[in-house]
Short mmCIF file of N, CA, C and O in Angstrom, two decimals:
data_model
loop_
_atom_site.label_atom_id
_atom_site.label_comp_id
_atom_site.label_asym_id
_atom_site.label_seq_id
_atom_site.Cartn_x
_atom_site.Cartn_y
_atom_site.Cartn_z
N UNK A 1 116.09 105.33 124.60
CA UNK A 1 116.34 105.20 123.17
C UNK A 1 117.45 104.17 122.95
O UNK A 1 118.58 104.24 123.43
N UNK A 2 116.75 102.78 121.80
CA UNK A 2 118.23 101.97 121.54
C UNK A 2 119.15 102.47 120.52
O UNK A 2 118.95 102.92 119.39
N UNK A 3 120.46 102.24 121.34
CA UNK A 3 121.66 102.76 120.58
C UNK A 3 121.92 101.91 119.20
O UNK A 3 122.22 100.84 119.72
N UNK A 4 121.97 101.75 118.26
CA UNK A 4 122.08 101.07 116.80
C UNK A 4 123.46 101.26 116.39
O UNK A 4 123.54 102.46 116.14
N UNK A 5 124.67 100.69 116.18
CA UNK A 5 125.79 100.70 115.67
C UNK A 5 125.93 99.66 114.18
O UNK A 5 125.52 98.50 114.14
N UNK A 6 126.38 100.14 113.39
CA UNK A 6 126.38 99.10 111.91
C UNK A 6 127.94 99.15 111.64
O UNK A 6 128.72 100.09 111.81
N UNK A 7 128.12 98.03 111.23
CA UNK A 7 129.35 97.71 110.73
C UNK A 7 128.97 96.48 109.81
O UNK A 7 127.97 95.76 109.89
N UNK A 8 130.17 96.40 108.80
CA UNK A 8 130.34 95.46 107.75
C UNK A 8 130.49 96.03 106.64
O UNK A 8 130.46 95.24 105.70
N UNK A 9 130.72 97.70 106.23
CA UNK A 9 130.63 98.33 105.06
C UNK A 9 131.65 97.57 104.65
O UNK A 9 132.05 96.50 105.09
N UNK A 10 132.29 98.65 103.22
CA UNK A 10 133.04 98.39 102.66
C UNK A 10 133.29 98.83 101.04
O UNK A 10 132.73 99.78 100.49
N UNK A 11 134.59 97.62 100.21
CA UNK A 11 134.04 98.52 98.89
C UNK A 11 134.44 97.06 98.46
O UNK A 11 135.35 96.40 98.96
N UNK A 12 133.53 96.67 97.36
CA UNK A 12 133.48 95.44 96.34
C UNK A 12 133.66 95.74 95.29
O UNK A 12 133.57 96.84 94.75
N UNK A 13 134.02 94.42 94.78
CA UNK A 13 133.81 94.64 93.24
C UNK A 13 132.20 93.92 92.66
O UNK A 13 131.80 92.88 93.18
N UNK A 14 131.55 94.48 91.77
CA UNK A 14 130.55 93.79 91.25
C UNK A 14 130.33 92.01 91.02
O UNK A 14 131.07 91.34 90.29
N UNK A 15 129.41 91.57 91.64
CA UNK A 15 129.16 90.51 91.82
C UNK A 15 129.65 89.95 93.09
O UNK A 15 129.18 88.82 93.19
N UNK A 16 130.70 90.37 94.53
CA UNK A 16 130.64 90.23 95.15
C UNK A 16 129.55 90.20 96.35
O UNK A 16 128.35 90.37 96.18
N UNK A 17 130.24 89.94 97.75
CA UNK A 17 129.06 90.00 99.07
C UNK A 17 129.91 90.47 100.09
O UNK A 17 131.12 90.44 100.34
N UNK A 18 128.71 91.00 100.69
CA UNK A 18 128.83 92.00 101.94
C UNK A 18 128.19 91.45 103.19
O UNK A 18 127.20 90.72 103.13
N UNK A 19 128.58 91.67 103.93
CA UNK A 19 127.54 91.16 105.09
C UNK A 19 127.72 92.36 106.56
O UNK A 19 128.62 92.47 107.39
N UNK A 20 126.40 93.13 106.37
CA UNK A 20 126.14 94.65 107.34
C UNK A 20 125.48 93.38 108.79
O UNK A 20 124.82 92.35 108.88
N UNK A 21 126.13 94.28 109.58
CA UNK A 21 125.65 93.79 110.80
C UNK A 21 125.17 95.46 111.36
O UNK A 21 125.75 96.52 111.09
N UNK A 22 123.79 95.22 112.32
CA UNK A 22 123.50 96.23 113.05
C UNK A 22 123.06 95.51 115.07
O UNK A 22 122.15 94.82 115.53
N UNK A 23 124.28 96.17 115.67
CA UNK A 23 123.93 95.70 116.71
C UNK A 23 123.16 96.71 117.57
O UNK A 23 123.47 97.89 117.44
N UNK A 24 122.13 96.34 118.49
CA UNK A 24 121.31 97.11 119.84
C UNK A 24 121.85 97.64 120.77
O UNK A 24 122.78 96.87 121.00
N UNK A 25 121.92 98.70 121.70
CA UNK A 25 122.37 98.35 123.12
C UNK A 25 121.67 98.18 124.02
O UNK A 25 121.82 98.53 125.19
N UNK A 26 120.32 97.28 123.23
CA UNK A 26 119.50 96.66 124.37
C UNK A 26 118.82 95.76 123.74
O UNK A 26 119.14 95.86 122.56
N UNK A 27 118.00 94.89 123.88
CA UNK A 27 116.98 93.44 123.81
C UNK A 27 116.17 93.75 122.56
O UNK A 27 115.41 94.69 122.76
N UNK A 28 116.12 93.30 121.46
CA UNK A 28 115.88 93.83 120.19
C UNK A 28 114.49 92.60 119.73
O UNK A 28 113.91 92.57 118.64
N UNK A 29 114.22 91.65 120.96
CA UNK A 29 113.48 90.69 120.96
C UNK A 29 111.67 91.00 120.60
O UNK A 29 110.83 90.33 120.01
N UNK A 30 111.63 92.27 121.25
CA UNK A 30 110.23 92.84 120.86
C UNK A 30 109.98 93.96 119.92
O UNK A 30 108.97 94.66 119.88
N UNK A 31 110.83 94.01 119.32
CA UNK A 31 111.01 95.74 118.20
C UNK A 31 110.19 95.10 117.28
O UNK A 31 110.58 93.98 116.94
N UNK A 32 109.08 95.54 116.74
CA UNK A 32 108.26 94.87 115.91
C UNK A 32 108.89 95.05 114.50
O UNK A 32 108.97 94.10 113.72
N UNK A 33 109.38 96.42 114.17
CA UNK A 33 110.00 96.40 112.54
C UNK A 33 111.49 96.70 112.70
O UNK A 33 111.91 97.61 113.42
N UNK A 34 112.23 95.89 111.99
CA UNK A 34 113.68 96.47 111.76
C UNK A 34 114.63 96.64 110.58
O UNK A 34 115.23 95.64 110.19
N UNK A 35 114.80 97.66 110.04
CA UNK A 35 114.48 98.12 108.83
C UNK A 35 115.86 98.51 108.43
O UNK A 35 116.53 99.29 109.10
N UNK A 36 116.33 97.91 107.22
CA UNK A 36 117.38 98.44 106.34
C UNK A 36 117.52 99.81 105.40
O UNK A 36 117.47 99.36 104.26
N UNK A 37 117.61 100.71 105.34
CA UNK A 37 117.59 101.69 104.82
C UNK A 37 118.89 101.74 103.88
O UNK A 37 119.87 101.14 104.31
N UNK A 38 119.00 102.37 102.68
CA UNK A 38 120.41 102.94 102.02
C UNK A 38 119.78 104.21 101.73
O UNK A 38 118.62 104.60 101.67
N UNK A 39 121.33 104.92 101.51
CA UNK A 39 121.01 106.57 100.98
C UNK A 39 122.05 106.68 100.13
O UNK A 39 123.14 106.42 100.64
N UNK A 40 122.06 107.13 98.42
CA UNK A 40 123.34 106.86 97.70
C UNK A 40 123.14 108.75 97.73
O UNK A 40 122.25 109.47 98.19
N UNK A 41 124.45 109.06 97.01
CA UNK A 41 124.40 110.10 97.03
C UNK A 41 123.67 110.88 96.01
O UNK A 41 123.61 110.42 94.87
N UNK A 42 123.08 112.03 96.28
CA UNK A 42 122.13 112.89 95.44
C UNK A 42 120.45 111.88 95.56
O UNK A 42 119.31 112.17 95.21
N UNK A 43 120.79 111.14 95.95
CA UNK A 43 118.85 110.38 96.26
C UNK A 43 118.48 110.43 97.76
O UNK A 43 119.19 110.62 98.75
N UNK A 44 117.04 110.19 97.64
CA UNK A 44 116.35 109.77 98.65
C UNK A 44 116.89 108.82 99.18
O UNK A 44 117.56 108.01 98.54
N UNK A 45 116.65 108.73 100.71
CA UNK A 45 117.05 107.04 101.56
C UNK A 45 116.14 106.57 100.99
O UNK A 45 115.28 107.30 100.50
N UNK A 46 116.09 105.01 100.89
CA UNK A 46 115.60 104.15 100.17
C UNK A 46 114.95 103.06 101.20
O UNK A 46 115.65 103.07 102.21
N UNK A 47 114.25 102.45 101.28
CA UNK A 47 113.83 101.57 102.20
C UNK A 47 114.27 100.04 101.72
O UNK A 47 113.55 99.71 100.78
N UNK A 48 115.29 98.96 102.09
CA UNK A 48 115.98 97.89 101.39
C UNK A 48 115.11 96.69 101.63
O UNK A 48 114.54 95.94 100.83
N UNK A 49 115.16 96.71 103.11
CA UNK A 49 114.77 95.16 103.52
C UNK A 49 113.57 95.18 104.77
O UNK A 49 113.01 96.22 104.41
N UNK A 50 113.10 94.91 105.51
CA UNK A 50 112.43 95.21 106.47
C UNK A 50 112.43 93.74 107.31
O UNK A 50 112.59 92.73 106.63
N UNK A 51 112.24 93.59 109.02
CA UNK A 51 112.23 92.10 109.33
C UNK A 51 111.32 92.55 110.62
O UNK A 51 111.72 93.33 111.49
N UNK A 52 110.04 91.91 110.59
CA UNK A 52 109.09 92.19 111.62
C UNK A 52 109.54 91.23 113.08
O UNK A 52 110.31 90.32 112.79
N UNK A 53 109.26 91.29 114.20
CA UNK A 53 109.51 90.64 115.32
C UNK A 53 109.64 89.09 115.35
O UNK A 53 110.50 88.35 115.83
N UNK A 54 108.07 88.78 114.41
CA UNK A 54 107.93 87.20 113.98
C UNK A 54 108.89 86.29 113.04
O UNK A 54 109.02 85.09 112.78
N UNK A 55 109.55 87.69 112.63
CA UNK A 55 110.59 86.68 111.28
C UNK A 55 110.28 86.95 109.82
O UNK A 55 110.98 86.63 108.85
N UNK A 56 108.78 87.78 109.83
CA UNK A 56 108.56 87.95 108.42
C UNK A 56 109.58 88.71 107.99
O UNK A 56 110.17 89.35 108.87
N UNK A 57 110.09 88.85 106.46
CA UNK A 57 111.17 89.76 105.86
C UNK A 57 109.91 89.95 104.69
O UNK A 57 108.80 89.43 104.57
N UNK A 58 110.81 91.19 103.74
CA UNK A 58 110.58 91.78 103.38
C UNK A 58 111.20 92.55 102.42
O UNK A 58 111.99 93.21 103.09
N UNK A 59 111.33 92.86 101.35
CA UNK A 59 112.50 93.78 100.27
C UNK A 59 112.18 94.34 99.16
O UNK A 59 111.31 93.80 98.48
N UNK A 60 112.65 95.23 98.83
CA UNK A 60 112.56 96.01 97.48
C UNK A 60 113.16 95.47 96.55
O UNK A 60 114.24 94.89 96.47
N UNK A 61 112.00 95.82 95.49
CA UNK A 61 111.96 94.86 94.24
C UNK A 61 113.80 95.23 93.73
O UNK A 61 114.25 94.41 92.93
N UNK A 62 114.67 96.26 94.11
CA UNK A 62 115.66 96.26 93.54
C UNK A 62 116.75 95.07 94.10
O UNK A 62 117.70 94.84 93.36
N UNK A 63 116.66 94.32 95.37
CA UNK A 63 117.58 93.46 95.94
C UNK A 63 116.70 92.52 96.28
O UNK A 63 117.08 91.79 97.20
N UNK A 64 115.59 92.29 95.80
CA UNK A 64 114.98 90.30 95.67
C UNK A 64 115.67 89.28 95.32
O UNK A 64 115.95 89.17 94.12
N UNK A 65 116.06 88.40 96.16
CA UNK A 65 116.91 87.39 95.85
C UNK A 65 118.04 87.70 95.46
O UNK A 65 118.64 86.79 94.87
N UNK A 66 118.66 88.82 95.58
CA UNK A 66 119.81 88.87 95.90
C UNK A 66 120.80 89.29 97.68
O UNK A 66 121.80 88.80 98.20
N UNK A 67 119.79 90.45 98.10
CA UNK A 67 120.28 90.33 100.10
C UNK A 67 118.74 89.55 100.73
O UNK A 67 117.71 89.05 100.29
N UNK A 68 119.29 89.81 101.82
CA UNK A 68 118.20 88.78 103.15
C UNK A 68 119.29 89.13 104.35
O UNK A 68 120.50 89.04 104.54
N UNK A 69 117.88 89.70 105.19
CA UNK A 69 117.89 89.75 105.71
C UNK A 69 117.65 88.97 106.94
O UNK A 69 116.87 88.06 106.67
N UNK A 70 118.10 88.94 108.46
CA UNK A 70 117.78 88.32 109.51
C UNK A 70 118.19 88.90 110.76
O UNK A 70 118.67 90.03 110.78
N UNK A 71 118.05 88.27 111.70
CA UNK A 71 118.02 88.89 113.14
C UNK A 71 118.55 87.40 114.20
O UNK A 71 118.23 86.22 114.00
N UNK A 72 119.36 87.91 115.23
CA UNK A 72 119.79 86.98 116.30
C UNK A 72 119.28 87.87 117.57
O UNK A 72 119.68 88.98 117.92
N UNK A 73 118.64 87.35 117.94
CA UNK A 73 117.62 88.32 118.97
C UNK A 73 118.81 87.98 120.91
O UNK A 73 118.84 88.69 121.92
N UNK A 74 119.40 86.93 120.67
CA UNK A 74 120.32 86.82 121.70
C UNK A 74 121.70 87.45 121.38
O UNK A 74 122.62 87.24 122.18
N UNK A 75 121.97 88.33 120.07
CA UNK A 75 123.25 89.32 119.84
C UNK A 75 122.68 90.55 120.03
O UNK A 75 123.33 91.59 120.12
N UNK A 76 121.02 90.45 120.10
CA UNK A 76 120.80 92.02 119.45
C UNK A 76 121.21 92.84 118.86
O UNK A 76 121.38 94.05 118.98
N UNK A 77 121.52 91.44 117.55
CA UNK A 77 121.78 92.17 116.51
C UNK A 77 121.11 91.60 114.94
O UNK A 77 120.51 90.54 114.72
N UNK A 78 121.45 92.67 114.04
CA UNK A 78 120.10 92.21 112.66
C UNK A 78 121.69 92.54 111.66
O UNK A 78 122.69 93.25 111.77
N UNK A 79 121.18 91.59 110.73
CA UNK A 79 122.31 91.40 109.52
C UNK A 79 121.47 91.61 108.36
O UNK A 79 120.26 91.36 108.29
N UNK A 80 122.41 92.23 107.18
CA UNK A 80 121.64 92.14 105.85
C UNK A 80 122.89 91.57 105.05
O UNK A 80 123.99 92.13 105.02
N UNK A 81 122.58 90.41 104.42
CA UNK A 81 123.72 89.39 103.38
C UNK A 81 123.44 89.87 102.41
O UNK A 81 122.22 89.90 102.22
N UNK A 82 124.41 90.56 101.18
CA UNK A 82 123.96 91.20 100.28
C UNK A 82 125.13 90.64 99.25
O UNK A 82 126.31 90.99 99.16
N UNK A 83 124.34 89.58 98.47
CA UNK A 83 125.35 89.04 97.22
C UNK A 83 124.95 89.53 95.94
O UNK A 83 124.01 90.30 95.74
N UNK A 84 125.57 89.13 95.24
CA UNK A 84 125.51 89.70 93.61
C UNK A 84 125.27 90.88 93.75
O UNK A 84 124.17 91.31 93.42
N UNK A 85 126.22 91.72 94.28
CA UNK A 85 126.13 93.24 94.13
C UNK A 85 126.44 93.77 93.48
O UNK A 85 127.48 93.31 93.00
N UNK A 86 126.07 94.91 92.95
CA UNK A 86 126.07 95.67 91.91
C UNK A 86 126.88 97.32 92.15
O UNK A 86 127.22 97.70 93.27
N UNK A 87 127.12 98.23 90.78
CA UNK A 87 127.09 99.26 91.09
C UNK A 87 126.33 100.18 91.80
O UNK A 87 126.76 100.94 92.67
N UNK A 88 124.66 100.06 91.23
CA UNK A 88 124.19 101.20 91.69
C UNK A 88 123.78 100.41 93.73
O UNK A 88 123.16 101.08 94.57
N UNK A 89 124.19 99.38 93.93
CA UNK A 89 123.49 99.03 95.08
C UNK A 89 124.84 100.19 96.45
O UNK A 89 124.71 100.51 97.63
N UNK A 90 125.74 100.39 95.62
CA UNK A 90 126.83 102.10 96.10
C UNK A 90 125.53 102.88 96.88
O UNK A 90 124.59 103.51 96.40
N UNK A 91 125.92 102.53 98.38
CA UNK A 91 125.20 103.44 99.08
C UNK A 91 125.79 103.45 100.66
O UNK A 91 126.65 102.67 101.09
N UNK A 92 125.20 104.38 101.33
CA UNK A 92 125.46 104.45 103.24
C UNK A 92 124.14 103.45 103.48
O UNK A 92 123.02 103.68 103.02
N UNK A 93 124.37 102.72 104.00
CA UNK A 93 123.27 101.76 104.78
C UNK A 93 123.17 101.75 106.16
O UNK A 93 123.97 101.59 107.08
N UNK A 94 121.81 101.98 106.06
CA UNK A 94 121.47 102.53 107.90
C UNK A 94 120.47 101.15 108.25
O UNK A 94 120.00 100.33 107.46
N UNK A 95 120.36 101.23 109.54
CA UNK A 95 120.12 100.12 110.20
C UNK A 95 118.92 101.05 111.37
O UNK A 95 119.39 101.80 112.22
N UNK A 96 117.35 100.84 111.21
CA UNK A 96 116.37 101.55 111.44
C UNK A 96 115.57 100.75 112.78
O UNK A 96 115.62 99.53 112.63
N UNK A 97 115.05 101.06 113.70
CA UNK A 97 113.87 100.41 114.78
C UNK A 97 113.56 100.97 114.96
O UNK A 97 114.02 102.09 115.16
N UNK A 98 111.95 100.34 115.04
CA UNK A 98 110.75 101.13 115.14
C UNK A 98 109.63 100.31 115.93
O UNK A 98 109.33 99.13 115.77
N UNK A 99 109.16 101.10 116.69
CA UNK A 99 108.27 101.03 117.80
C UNK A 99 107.11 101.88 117.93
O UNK A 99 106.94 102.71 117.05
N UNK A 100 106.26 101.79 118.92
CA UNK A 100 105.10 102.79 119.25
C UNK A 100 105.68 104.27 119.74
O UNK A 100 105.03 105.31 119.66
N UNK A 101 107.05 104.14 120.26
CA UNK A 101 107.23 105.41 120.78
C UNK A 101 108.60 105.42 120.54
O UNK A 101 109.16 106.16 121.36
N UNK A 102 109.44 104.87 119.69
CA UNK A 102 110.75 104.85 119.36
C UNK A 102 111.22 104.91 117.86
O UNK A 102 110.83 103.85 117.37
N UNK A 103 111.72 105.48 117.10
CA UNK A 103 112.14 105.10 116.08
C UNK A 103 114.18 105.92 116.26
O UNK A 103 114.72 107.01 116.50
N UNK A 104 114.58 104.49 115.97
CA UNK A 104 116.10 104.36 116.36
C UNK A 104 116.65 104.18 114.89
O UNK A 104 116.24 103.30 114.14
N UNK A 105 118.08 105.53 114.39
CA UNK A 105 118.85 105.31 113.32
C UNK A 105 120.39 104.45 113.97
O UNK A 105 120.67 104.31 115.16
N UNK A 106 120.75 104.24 113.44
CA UNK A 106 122.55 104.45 113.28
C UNK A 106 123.14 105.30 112.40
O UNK A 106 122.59 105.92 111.48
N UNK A 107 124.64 105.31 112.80
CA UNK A 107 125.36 106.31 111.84
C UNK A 107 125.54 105.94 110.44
O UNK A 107 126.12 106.73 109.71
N UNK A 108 124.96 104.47 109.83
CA UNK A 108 125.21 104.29 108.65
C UNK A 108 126.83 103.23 108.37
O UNK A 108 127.85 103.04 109.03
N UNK A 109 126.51 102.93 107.51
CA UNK A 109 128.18 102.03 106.83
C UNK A 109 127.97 102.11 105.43
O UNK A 109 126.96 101.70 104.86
N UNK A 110 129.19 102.80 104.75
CA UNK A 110 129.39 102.35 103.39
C UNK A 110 129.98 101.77 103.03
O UNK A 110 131.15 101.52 103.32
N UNK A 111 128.67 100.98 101.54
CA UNK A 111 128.97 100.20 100.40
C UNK A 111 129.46 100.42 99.39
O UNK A 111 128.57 100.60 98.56
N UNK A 112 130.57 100.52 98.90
CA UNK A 112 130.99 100.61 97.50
C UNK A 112 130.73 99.56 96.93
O UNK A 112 131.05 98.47 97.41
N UNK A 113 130.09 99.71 95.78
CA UNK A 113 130.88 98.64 94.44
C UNK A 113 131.24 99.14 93.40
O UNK A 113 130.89 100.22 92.93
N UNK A 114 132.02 98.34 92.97
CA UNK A 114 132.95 99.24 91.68
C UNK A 114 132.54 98.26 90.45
O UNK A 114 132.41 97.04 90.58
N UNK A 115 132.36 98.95 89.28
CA UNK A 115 131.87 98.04 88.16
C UNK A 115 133.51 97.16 87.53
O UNK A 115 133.46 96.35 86.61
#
């Protein structure tokens, strides 16, 4: 099982940027999906961004053109750049891989933003 560690939380003010890093503790070169998750409090986790092996990305209509995601497959590690942030984007952001026989969380990092 890969180990997933996230860092880059924090607390903003609205209209600022964040930048979540999630590193592997192993070769993250063949993980076909790698998936941004948030969970604010009292909701469902949310599914944010998604980045397939090839590079395709992927996002919910709530952070289009505002985060993006990417991956450095020689850090084994995946970043989500998240500008023009908002209040409700206030959440724990988890950092997800998924495989045929693996699906890997981390402990999460929180985002504040303050209006």
């Amino acid at each position: 099982q890969v180990q997933l560690v996230e860092s880059g939380g924090g607390f903003v003010q609205t209209g600022g940027s964040l930048r979540l890093s999630c590193t592997a503790s192993g070769s993250i070169v063949n993980i076909p999906f790698i998936n941004w998750y948030r969970q604010a409090p009292a909701k469902q986790r949310e599914l944010v961004a998604t980045i397939t092996s090839s590079g395709t990305e992927n996002y919910a209509d709530s952070v289009k053109g505002r985060f993006t995601i990417s991956r450095d497959n020689a850090k084994n590690t995946v970043y989500l750049q998240m500008n023009s942030l908002k209040p409700e984007d206030t959440a724990v952001y988890y950092c997800n891989l998924v495989t045929s026989n693996m699906n890997s969380w981390g402990q999460g990092t929180q985002v504040t933003v303050s209006s």
